[in-house]
Tab-separated table of C-alpha atoms in Angstrom:
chain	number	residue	atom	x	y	z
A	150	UNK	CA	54.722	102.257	267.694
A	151	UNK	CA	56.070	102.823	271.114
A	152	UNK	CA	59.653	103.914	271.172
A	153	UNK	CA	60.650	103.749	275.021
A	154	UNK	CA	62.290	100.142	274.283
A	155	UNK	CA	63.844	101.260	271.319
A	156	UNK	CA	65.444	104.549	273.298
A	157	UNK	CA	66.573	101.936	276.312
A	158	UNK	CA	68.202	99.671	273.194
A	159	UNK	CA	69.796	102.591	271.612
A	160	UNK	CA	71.287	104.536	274.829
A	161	UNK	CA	72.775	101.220	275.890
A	162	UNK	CA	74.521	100.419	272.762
A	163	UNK	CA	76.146	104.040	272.234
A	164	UNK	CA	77.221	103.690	275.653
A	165	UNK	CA	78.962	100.047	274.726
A	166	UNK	CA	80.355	101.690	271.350
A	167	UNK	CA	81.553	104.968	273.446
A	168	UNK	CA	79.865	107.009	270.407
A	169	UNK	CA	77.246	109.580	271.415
A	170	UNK	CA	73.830	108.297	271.449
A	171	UNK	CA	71.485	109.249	268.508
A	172	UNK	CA	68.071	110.553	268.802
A	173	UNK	CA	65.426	108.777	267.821
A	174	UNK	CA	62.610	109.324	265.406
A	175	UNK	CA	60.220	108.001	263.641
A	176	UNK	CA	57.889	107.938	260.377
A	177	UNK	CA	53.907	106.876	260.784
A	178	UNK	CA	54.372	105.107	257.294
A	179	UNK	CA	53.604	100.864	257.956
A	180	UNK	CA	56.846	100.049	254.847
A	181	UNK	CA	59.996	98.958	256.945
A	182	UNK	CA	63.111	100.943	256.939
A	183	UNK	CA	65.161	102.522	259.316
A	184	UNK	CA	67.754	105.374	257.896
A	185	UNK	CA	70.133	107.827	259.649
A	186	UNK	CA	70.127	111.126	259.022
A	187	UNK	CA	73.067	113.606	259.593
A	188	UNK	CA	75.005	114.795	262.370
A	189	UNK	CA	73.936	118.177	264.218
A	190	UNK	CA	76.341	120.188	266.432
A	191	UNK	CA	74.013	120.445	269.783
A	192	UNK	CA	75.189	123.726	272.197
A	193	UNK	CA	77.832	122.039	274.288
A	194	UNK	CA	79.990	120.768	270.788
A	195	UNK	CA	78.666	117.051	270.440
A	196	UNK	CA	77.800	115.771	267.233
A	197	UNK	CA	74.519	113.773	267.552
A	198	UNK	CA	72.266	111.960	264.555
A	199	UNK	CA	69.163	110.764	264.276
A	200	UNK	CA	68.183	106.659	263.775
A	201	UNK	CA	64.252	107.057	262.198
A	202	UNK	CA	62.227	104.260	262.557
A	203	UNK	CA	59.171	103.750	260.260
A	204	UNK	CA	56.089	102.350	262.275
A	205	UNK	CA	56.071	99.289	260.217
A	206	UNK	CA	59.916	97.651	260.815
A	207	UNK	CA	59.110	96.635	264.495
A	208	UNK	CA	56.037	95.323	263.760
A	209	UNK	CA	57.982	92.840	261.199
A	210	UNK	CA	61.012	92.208	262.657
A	211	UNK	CA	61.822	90.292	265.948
A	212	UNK	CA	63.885	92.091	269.340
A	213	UNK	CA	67.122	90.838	267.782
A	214	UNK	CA	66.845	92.190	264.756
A	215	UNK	CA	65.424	95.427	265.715
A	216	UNK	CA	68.427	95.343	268.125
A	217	UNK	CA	71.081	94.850	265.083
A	218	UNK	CA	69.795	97.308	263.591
A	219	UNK	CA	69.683	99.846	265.875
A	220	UNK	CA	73.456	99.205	266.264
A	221	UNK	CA	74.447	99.472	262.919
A	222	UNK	CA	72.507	102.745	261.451
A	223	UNK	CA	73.978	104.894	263.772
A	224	UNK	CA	77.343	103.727	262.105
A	225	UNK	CA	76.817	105.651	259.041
A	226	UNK	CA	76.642	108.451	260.757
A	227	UNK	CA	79.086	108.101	262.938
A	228	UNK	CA	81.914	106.914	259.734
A	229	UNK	CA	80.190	110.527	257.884
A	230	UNK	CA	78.826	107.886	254.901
């Protein structure tokens, strides 16, 4: 799975939701799920989470859905769920 579109998608969206952008990671498994996983406090004070990305939900879902749901895992994180 290559994740240079999928870093383009997500730094454009945190920059249209003015919340910092997660990283990204992802999981080698082929079941499809995306998750969120905690904030971190990085050395200059920003709280950043991570959006992982098993290698199996781009392969099943479509641009505009992987889009969708790059914008809403990062909310979890973001609203400390």
């Amino acid at each position: 799975m290559e994740l240079v579109p999928l870093r383009s998608r997500r730094e454009r969206l945190a920059l249209l939701s003015g919340i910092p952008a997660p990283r990204l990671g992802r999981s080698e498994t082929s079941v499809p799920h995306a998750f969120s996983i905690g904030y971190r406090l990085t050395a200059g004070g920003v709280q950043r989470s991570v959006v992982a990305v098993t290698r199996g939900l781009p392969e099943l879902l479509d641009p505009a859905a992987l889009k969708r749901m790059l914008a809403h895992e990062p909310v979890h994180r973001y609203l400390k769920e």
